[in-house]
Short mmCIF file of C-alpha atoms in Angstrom, two decimals:
data_model
loop_
_atom_site.label_atom_id
_atom_site.label_comp_id
_atom_site.label_asym_id
_atom_site.label_seq_id
_atom_site.Cartn_x
_atom_site.Cartn_y
_atom_site.Cartn_z
CA MET A 1 -7.53 19.32 1.34
CA ARG A 2 -10.07 17.64 3.61
CA LEU A 3 -9.29 18.29 7.27
CA LEU A 4 -9.57 15.18 9.39
CA SER A 5 -12.71 15.58 11.44
CA TYR A 6 -11.59 14.50 14.89
CA MET A 7 -8.11 16.03 14.63
CA LYS A 8 -9.54 19.37 13.58
CA PHE A 9 -12.13 19.27 16.39
CA MET A 10 -9.56 18.62 19.08
CA VAL A 11 -7.24 21.38 17.83
CA VAL A 12 -10.15 23.85 17.92
CA ILE A 13 -11.14 22.76 21.44
CA ARG A 14 -7.57 23.25 22.66
CA ARG A 15 -7.46 26.78 21.40
CA LEU A 16 -10.82 28.06 22.61
CA GLY A 17 -10.26 31.36 24.37
CA GLY A 18 -6.71 31.56 23.06
CA ALA A 19 -5.32 29.39 25.85
CA GLU A 20 -4.00 25.86 26.03
CA LEU A 21 -6.25 23.53 28.02
CA THR A 22 -4.53 21.44 30.65
CA PHE A 23 -6.69 18.31 30.24
CA LEU A 24 -5.18 17.51 26.83
CA PRO A 25 -1.42 17.16 27.38
CA THR A 26 -0.43 16.37 23.81
CA THR A 27 2.75 18.45 23.57
CA ILE A 28 5.77 16.58 22.22
CA LYS A 29 8.36 16.22 24.97
CA ASP A 30 10.86 13.86 23.33
CA ALA A 31 11.73 12.31 19.97
CA ILE A 32 14.19 9.43 19.47
CA ALA A 33 15.47 7.57 16.40
CA ARG A 34 17.23 4.23 16.13
CA LYS A 35 18.31 1.62 13.58
CA VAL A 36 16.12 -1.47 13.22
CA PHE A 37 15.62 -4.29 10.69
CA ASP A 38 12.76 -4.81 8.25
CA SER A 39 11.30 -8.15 7.16
CA ARG A 40 14.11 -8.68 4.62
CA GLY A 41 16.77 -8.02 7.23
CA SER A 42 17.60 -4.65 5.69
CA ILE A 43 18.40 -1.82 8.11
CA SER A 44 15.73 0.84 8.48
CA ILE A 45 14.96 3.67 10.88
CA GLU A 46 12.44 3.72 13.72
CA VAL A 47 11.21 6.88 15.43
CA ASP A 48 9.63 7.20 18.87
CA ILE A 49 7.52 10.25 19.75
CA TYR A 50 6.64 10.97 23.39
CA THR A 51 3.99 13.46 24.42
CA GLU A 52 3.09 14.47 27.95
CA SER A 53 0.56 11.63 28.07
CA GLY A 54 1.13 9.37 25.08
CA PHE A 55 3.61 7.48 22.94
CA GLY A 56 3.91 6.51 19.29
CA SER A 57 6.52 4.57 17.35
CA PHE A 58 6.92 3.63 13.70
CA SER A 59 9.61 2.20 11.43
CA ALA A 60 9.54 2.78 7.70
CA PRO A 61 9.12 -0.13 5.30
CA SER A 62 11.15 -0.44 2.10
CA GLY A 63 10.45 -1.56 -1.44
CA ALA A 64 12.60 -3.61 -3.80
CA SER A 65 10.65 -2.36 -6.81
CA LYS A 66 10.77 1.42 -6.50
CA GLY A 67 9.38 4.12 -8.74
CA LYS A 68 11.91 6.75 -9.78
CA TYR A 69 9.60 9.52 -8.54
CA GLU A 70 9.39 8.19 -4.98
CA ALA A 71 10.80 10.04 -2.02
CA VAL A 72 14.46 9.14 -1.42
CA ALA A 73 14.49 6.64 1.45
CA PHE A 74 17.78 7.70 3.08
CA PRO A 75 20.43 10.39 2.66
CA ILE A 76 23.68 9.51 0.89
CA GLY A 77 25.26 8.32 4.14
CA GLY A 78 22.47 5.76 4.70
CA VAL A 79 20.64 4.96 7.91
CA ASP A 80 23.49 6.09 10.17
CA GLU A 81 23.40 9.55 8.64
CA ALA A 82 19.60 9.56 8.84
CA VAL A 83 19.70 8.88 12.58
CA SER A 84 22.36 11.53 13.07
CA ILE A 85 20.39 14.14 11.12
CA PHE A 86 17.25 13.29 13.08
CA GLU A 87 19.03 13.86 16.37
CA SER A 88 20.69 17.12 15.31
CA ASP A 89 18.13 18.73 12.99
CA VAL A 90 14.71 17.11 13.32
CA ALA A 91 14.12 16.27 16.99
CA PRO A 92 14.91 19.78 18.32
CA GLU A 93 12.30 21.25 15.95
CA LEU A 94 9.62 18.84 17.17
CA ILE A 95 10.03 19.31 20.92
CA GLY A 96 7.28 21.56 22.23
CA LEU A 97 4.97 21.22 19.23
CA ASP A 98 1.40 20.00 19.58
CA SER A 99 1.16 16.44 18.27
CA LEU A 100 -2.49 17.05 17.38
CA ASN A 101 -1.41 19.43 14.64
CA GLN A 102 -0.29 16.79 12.16
CA PHE A 103 -0.07 19.23 9.30
CA GLU A 104 2.33 21.47 11.23
CA ILE A 105 4.49 18.48 12.18
CA ASP A 106 4.71 17.40 8.55
CA SER A 107 5.43 20.97 7.42
CA VAL A 108 8.35 21.09 9.85
CA LEU A 109 9.74 17.90 8.29
CA LEU A 110 9.51 19.45 4.83
CA GLN A 111 11.16 22.66 6.01
CA VAL A 112 14.03 20.90 7.77
CA ASP A 113 14.64 18.78 4.70
CA GLY A 114 14.43 21.61 2.18
CA THR A 115 14.35 19.36 -0.92
CA ASP A 116 11.49 18.16 -3.09
CA ASN A 117 12.13 14.45 -2.45
CA PHE A 118 13.39 14.20 1.17
CA SER A 119 16.93 13.54 -0.02
CA LYS A 120 18.43 15.39 2.98
CA ILE A 121 16.73 13.74 5.97
CA GLY A 122 15.36 10.71 4.09
CA GLY A 123 11.78 9.79 3.28
CA ALA A 124 12.02 6.89 5.71
CA THR A 125 12.86 9.31 8.52
CA ALA A 126 10.04 11.64 7.51
CA LEU A 127 7.42 8.90 7.36
CA SER A 128 8.55 7.25 10.60
CA THR A 129 8.31 10.61 12.35
CA SER A 130 4.98 11.53 10.77
CA ILE A 131 3.15 8.31 11.63
CA ALA A 132 4.81 8.01 15.06
CA ASN A 133 3.46 11.47 15.81
CA ALA A 134 -0.09 10.53 14.78
CA LYS A 135 0.11 7.42 16.95
CA ALA A 136 1.37 9.48 19.88
CA ALA A 137 -1.51 11.94 19.46
CA ALA A 138 -4.03 9.08 19.31
CA SER A 139 -2.43 7.50 22.37
CA SER A 140 -2.63 10.82 24.24
CA LEU A 141 -6.36 10.91 23.62
CA ASP A 142 -6.79 7.20 24.38
CA LEU A 143 -8.15 6.55 20.88
CA PRO A 144 -7.32 3.87 18.31
CA LEU A 145 -5.45 5.37 15.39
CA TYR A 146 -8.23 4.73 12.87
CA ARG A 147 -10.75 6.55 15.05
CA TYR A 148 -8.40 9.45 15.74
CA LEU A 149 -7.66 9.97 12.05
CA GLY A 150 -11.04 9.15 10.57
CA GLY A 151 -13.60 10.08 13.19
CA MET A 152 -17.00 8.46 13.44
CA LEU A 153 -17.35 8.04 9.67
CA SER A 154 -14.70 5.33 9.50
CA TYR A 155 -16.47 1.99 9.77
CA VAL A 156 -15.87 0.25 6.41
CA LEU A 157 -13.29 -2.54 6.33
CA PRO A 158 -11.22 -2.89 3.14
CA LEU A 159 -11.13 -6.01 0.99
CA PRO A 160 -7.74 -7.75 1.24
CA LEU A 161 -5.79 -8.01 -2.02
CA GLY A 162 -3.41 -10.91 -1.42
CA ASN A 163 -0.22 -11.82 -3.26
CA VAL A 164 -0.25 -15.61 -3.67
CA VAL A 165 2.36 -16.23 -6.40
CA GLY A 166 5.40 -14.01 -6.83
CA GLY A 167 8.19 -13.30 -9.25
CA GLY A 168 10.18 -10.37 -10.60
CA VAL A 169 12.52 -8.52 -8.25
CA HIS A 170 10.77 -10.01 -5.21
CA SER A 171 11.87 -13.54 -6.13
CA LYS A 172 15.37 -14.85 -6.78
CA ALA A 173 14.17 -18.08 -8.39
CA GLY A 174 11.31 -19.35 -10.53
CA LEU A 175 10.24 -18.49 -14.06
CA LEU A 176 8.01 -15.47 -13.43
CA ASP A 177 9.19 -12.11 -14.75
CA ILE A 178 6.02 -10.38 -13.60
CA GLN A 179 5.97 -9.46 -9.94
CA GLU A 180 2.74 -10.77 -8.45
CA ILE A 181 -0.37 -12.82 -9.03
CA LEU A 182 -3.03 -11.71 -6.56
CA VAL A 183 -6.49 -12.73 -5.38
CA LEU A 184 -9.35 -10.52 -4.18
CA PRO A 185 -12.52 -11.84 -2.46
CA LEU A 186 -15.50 -9.91 -3.83
CA ASN A 187 -18.74 -10.91 -2.12
CA VAL A 188 -17.85 -11.64 1.49
CA ASP A 189 -19.78 -10.39 4.51
CA SER A 190 -16.86 -9.73 6.86
CA PHE A 191 -13.17 -8.94 6.79
CA PHE A 192 -12.41 -12.12 8.70
CA LYS A 193 -14.13 -14.18 5.99
CA ALA A 194 -12.22 -12.33 3.27
CA ALA A 195 -8.88 -12.99 4.95
CA GLN A 196 -9.83 -16.64 5.46
CA VAL A 197 -10.61 -16.96 1.73
CA ASN A 198 -7.19 -15.59 0.77
CA VAL A 199 -5.39 -17.94 3.15
CA SER A 200 -7.42 -20.87 1.80
CA VAL A 201 -6.51 -20.02 -1.79
CA TYR A 202 -2.87 -19.72 -0.78
CA TRP A 203 -2.75 -23.25 0.66
CA GLN A 204 -4.92 -24.68 -2.11
CA ILE A 205 -2.30 -23.53 -4.63
CA LEU A 206 0.22 -25.74 -2.82
CA ARG A 207 -2.19 -28.69 -3.02
CA GLU A 208 -3.00 -28.09 -6.71
CA ALA A 209 0.60 -27.63 -7.82
CA PRO A 210 2.38 -30.59 -9.46
CA SER A 211 5.50 -31.85 -7.73
CA ASN A 212 8.65 -29.70 -8.09
CA VAL A 213 6.58 -26.63 -9.09
CA ILE A 214 6.66 -24.82 -5.72
CA LEU A 215 10.23 -23.67 -5.10
CA GLY A 216 9.65 -21.78 -1.86
CA ARG A 217 8.46 -18.34 -0.81
CA ASN A 218 9.59 -14.85 -1.74
CA ASP A 219 9.99 -11.53 0.07
CA GLU A 220 6.23 -11.23 0.62
CA ASN A 221 5.74 -14.93 1.44
CA ALA A 222 4.10 -15.57 -1.93
CA TRP A 223 4.82 -18.88 -3.60
CA VAL A 224 7.76 -18.97 -6.01
CA VAL A 225 6.88 -21.30 -8.87
CA ASN A 226 8.72 -23.11 -11.61
CA LEU A 227 6.03 -22.02 -14.10
CA GLU A 228 5.74 -19.38 -16.78
CA PHE A 229 3.12 -16.65 -16.52
CA GLU A 230 0.16 -18.31 -18.22
CA ASP A 231 0.65 -21.65 -16.44
CA ALA A 232 0.96 -19.88 -13.10
CA LEU A 233 -2.33 -18.07 -13.75
CA LYS A 234 -3.99 -21.38 -14.58
CA LEU A 235 -2.74 -22.82 -11.28
CA VAL A 236 -4.17 -19.88 -9.33
CA ARG A 237 -7.46 -20.13 -11.22
CA ARG A 238 -7.84 -23.82 -10.30
CA ALA A 239 -7.21 -23.02 -6.65
CA CYS A 240 -9.74 -20.16 -6.74
CA ASN A 241 -12.37 -22.36 -8.37
CA TYR A 242 -12.07 -24.88 -5.55
CA ILE A 243 -12.28 -22.25 -2.79
CA GLU A 244 -15.15 -20.42 -4.49
CA GLU A 245 -17.23 -23.58 -4.36
CA LYS A 246 -16.14 -24.44 -0.82
CA TYR A 247 -16.98 -21.01 0.65
CA ASP A 248 -19.67 -19.88 -1.82
CA VAL A 249 -17.72 -16.74 -2.72
CA LYS A 250 -16.48 -15.00 -5.84
CA ILE A 251 -12.73 -14.46 -6.12
CA GLY A 252 -11.13 -12.09 -8.59
CA ILE A 253 -7.62 -12.61 -9.92
CA GLY A 254 -5.17 -9.80 -10.54
CA VAL A 255 -1.55 -9.21 -11.49
CA ASP A 256 1.16 -6.69 -10.70
CA ILE A 257 3.35 -6.65 -13.78
CA ALA A 258 5.75 -4.02 -12.35
CA ALA A 259 6.51 -3.04 -15.93
CA SER A 260 9.02 -0.31 -15.04
CA SER A 261 11.37 -3.02 -13.75
CA LEU A 262 11.08 -4.76 -17.14
CA TRP A 263 11.61 -1.65 -19.27
CA ASN A 264 14.97 -1.33 -21.01
CA GLY A 265 15.29 2.28 -22.14
CA GLU A 266 18.27 1.64 -24.39
CA LYS A 267 16.43 -1.06 -26.30
CA GLY A 268 13.08 0.70 -26.05
CA LYS A 269 11.50 -2.61 -25.06
CA TYR A 270 10.04 -4.54 -22.15
CA VAL A 271 12.52 -7.33 -21.48
CA TYR A 272 11.31 -10.56 -19.87
CA PRO A 273 14.67 -12.22 -19.12
CA ARG A 274 13.36 -15.51 -17.71
CA LYS A 275 10.93 -15.95 -20.57
CA GLY A 276 13.37 -14.69 -23.21
CA LEU A 277 11.03 -12.02 -24.60
CA ALA A 278 11.59 -8.41 -25.61
CA LEU A 279 8.39 -6.52 -26.41
CA THR A 280 7.86 -3.11 -27.97
CA SER A 281 5.36 -0.80 -26.28
CA GLU A 282 2.63 -1.87 -28.69
CA GLU A 283 3.47 -5.53 -28.21
CA GLN A 284 3.34 -5.02 -24.44
CA PHE A 285 -0.10 -3.45 -24.78
CA ASN A 286 -1.38 -6.39 -26.81
CA PHE A 287 0.21 -8.87 -24.40
CA VAL A 288 -1.55 -7.25 -21.43
CA LYS A 289 -4.85 -7.04 -23.32
CA ASN A 290 -4.74 -10.72 -24.25
CA VAL A 291 -3.91 -11.84 -20.71
CA ILE A 292 -6.80 -9.80 -19.26
CA GLU A 293 -9.24 -11.33 -21.72
CA GLU A 294 -7.97 -14.92 -21.50
CA PHE A 295 -7.92 -15.08 -17.70
CA ASN A 296 -10.70 -12.56 -16.96
CA LEU A 297 -8.39 -10.52 -14.74
CA ILE A 298 -10.12 -7.91 -12.62
CA TYR A 299 -6.99 -6.12 -11.35
CA ILE A 300 -3.96 -5.03 -13.38
CA GLU A 301 -1.23 -3.04 -11.64
CA ASP A 302 1.60 -1.24 -13.45
CA PRO A 303 1.07 -2.89 -16.85
CA PHE A 304 3.28 -0.19 -18.44
CA ARG A 305 6.36 1.79 -17.44
CA GLU A 306 6.10 4.71 -15.05
CA ASP A 307 5.99 7.48 -17.70
CA ASP A 308 3.60 5.86 -20.16
CA PHE A 309 0.39 7.67 -19.26
CA SER A 310 -1.08 7.16 -22.73
CA SER A 311 -0.99 3.35 -22.55
CA PHE A 312 -2.71 3.44 -19.16
CA ALA A 313 -5.43 5.62 -20.70
CA ARG A 314 -5.87 3.25 -23.67
CA LEU A 315 -6.17 0.21 -21.41
CA THR A 316 -8.66 1.95 -19.11
CA GLU A 317 -10.82 2.90 -22.07
CA LEU A 318 -10.73 -0.69 -23.32
CA PHE A 319 -11.50 -2.22 -19.88
CA PRO A 320 -13.49 0.43 -17.95
CA ASN A 321 -14.89 -2.12 -15.48
CA ARG A 322 -11.57 -3.63 -14.45
CA LEU A 323 -9.19 -2.10 -11.92
CA ILE A 324 -6.35 -0.54 -13.92
CA CYS A 325 -3.97 0.50 -11.16
CA GLY A 326 -0.97 2.81 -11.09
CA ASP A 327 1.83 2.38 -8.56
CA ASP A 328 5.13 3.55 -10.07
CA LEU A 329 3.04 5.79 -12.33
CA TYR A 330 1.72 7.82 -9.39
CA VAL A 331 3.97 7.04 -6.36
CA THR A 332 1.33 8.37 -3.93
CA ASN A 333 1.89 11.84 -5.40
CA ALA A 334 -1.23 14.02 -5.57
CA GLU A 335 0.16 16.18 -8.39
CA ARG A 336 0.98 13.22 -10.64
CA LEU A 337 -2.38 11.67 -9.82
CA ARG A 338 -4.28 14.84 -10.74
CA TYR A 339 -2.45 14.88 -14.08
CA GLY A 340 -3.23 11.24 -14.80
CA ALA A 341 -6.81 11.43 -13.59
CA ARG A 342 -7.65 14.21 -16.04
CA GLN A 343 -6.76 11.81 -18.87
CA ARG A 344 -8.30 8.73 -17.18
CA CYS A 345 -4.95 6.98 -16.95
CA GLY A 346 -6.24 4.15 -14.83
CA ASN A 347 -9.06 4.10 -12.29
CA SER A 348 -7.23 3.00 -9.14
CA VAL A 349 -4.02 3.93 -7.39
CA ILE A 350 -1.65 2.28 -4.94
CA ILE A 351 -1.15 4.27 -1.73
CA LYS A 352 2.25 3.66 -0.14
CA PRO A 353 2.91 6.30 2.52
CA ASN A 354 6.70 5.90 2.30
CA GLN A 355 6.60 6.93 -1.37
CA VAL A 356 5.58 10.45 -0.36
CA GLY A 357 7.11 10.61 3.12
CA THR A 358 4.38 12.10 5.32
CA LEU A 359 0.88 11.39 6.52
CA THR A 360 -0.21 14.75 5.09
CA GLY A 361 1.09 13.80 1.64
CA THR A 362 -0.69 10.46 1.93
CA ILE A 363 -3.97 12.18 2.81
CA MET A 364 -3.60 14.53 -0.15
CA ALA A 365 -3.10 11.60 -2.53
CA ILE A 366 -6.11 9.73 -1.15
CA ASP A 367 -8.30 12.83 -1.33
CA THR A 368 -7.20 13.39 -4.93
CA ALA A 369 -8.03 9.79 -5.75
CA LEU A 370 -11.49 9.96 -4.21
CA THR A 371 -12.40 13.26 -5.85
CA SER A 372 -11.16 11.87 -9.20
CA ASN A 373 -13.24 8.67 -8.90
CA PHE A 374 -10.10 6.59 -8.47
CA ILE A 375 -10.08 3.72 -5.98
CA PRO A 376 -7.29 4.21 -3.41
CA ILE A 377 -5.57 0.94 -2.45
CA MET A 378 -3.59 1.09 0.78
CA SER A 379 -0.44 -0.98 0.34
CA HIS A 380 2.43 -2.62 2.17
CA ARG A 381 5.99 -2.85 0.81
CA SER A 382 8.04 -5.96 0.17
CA GLY A 383 10.39 -5.04 3.04
CA GLU A 384 7.88 -4.56 5.87
CA ASN A 385 7.63 -4.07 9.60
CA VAL A 386 5.24 -5.73 12.03
CA ASP A 387 3.50 -2.44 12.72
CA PRO A 388 -0.23 -2.53 11.87
CA SER A 389 -0.64 1.19 11.14
CA ILE A 390 -1.59 0.85 7.47
CA ALA A 391 -4.60 -1.20 8.59
CA HIS A 392 -5.75 1.84 10.55
CA LEU A 393 -5.01 4.18 7.65
CA ALA A 394 -7.08 2.04 5.27
CA VAL A 395 -10.12 2.23 7.54
CA ALA A 396 -9.62 5.85 8.56
CA PHE A 397 -9.37 7.10 4.98
CA ARG A 398 -11.99 4.71 3.58
CA CYS A 399 -9.79 2.79 1.17
CA PRO A 400 -11.92 -0.07 -0.21
CA ILE A 401 -8.90 -2.34 -0.76
CA ILE A 402 -5.76 -3.06 1.23
CA LYS A 403 -2.84 -4.84 -0.40
CA THR A 404 -0.98 -6.48 2.44
CA GLY A 405 -0.03 -10.06 1.62
CA VAL A 406 -1.62 -13.28 2.85
CA ILE A 407 0.69 -14.89 5.41
CA GLY A 408 3.94 -14.07 7.22
CA GLY A 409 4.26 -12.23 10.51
CA GLU A 410 4.69 -8.75 9.04
CA ARG A 411 1.65 -9.32 6.76
CA ILE A 412 -0.54 -11.08 9.32
CA ALA A 413 0.06 -8.16 11.71
CA LYS A 414 -2.02 -5.93 9.42
CA ILE A 415 -4.66 -8.59 8.75
CA ASN A 416 -5.16 -9.40 12.43
CA GLU A 417 -5.37 -5.70 13.26
CA LEU A 418 -8.21 -5.30 10.77
CA ILE A 419 -9.97 -8.22 12.47
CA ARG A 420 -9.58 -6.36 15.79
CA ILE A 421 -10.90 -3.14 14.23
CA GLU A 422 -13.87 -5.06 12.84
CA GLU A 423 -14.56 -6.37 16.34
CA ASP A 424 -14.12 -2.88 17.84
CA LEU A 425 -16.68 -1.46 15.39
CA GLY A 426 -19.18 -4.17 16.27
CA GLU A 427 -22.54 -3.88 14.52
CA LYS A 428 -21.40 -0.73 12.73
CA ALA A 429 -18.71 -2.61 10.81
CA GLU A 430 -19.20 -3.02 7.07
CA ILE A 431 -17.05 -4.63 4.39
CA ALA A 432 -16.27 -2.75 1.18
CA ARG A 433 -18.14 -3.63 -2.00
CA LEU A 434 -16.73 -3.44 -5.52
CA GLU A 435 -18.51 -3.53 -8.86
CA VAL A 436 -16.16 -5.21 -11.33
CA ASP A 437 -16.75 -7.50 -14.29
#
């Protein structure tokens, strides 16, 4: 596993001569957990980490569409039990440790939990602690998180993948069974311009839509529409065409089918309840293939259920220059990703830190993606916080895409932070480039 350059350097400096150096007071002196709310109003956990000279805090997001191989968010007793376990079992093990040693902190979390999916302390507790610690360490050194984690090599801003029309489990109304229709600016010269393009497409959809088509917004502030899949794609395409001409940009369209949420194991079919369809695996493959070709989609996330590696491989072979992305298939798990990468089951992967529970696990998944020629896509969850940390992670770990919504306070928090990072980098700042057909 790649050691993070700046973190490793500071740990070495601290230990020169076998003695702790007094000018880097990064020892953890306190750790606190509390209950908070996420953007859906669901209760989550927030962890504060205090060092001798710094502070970090983070609250875990939550997903409505969850892969079955994800870390368990909370123990059986829920958030109350998670807070209690943190106070009795986790916090005492953290006090006195060096916050700079992220890998040791995360190892302690694994050891205290003792399971393979964080079912004892909860993946939400683990992630909140892990990222809060990294933020505390960065604060102790008076560094922005992206610079602390990524060092001087982190200067590329990700392209924003924005959810503009939503359905599936994220939306309680509308006719869309698939989860998201997304847009991705491709040839912009700054992150600010890319974010502006996404916002412009978002509002242009409202202008293009016939009356009574827009029903409101969903969990991620995407439009809920009274349209079936193909008509919704046509609406988004019209909006993109207008904005492409206005801003002289190219905009790719993508979808998140979230096929695992459509799969009915008893029937052995993908069930689209709002559309009244039930498709076999082969019919699902042909449906996805036809939609890609008809609408020239450049991004296709979770087109098949979370165990169907072979269909991902077939689709990738058929469309090698499109982004065939696994979310539930890989759940930010390096081992699953290594298995899938050997068979070319996709060429991109969603990175959701709360799926794996620690910053170390997240780094391992990203490293596996990069060494396997997969594109890592840093991602939000539908139940989010206003914390901008994933913006820092995307830059620090050189993820060329960030999936973080278009509008809404919890989404804009990440977008505005990337604008600030772009400003902080100054002339060194670059925007990611993608070669897709």
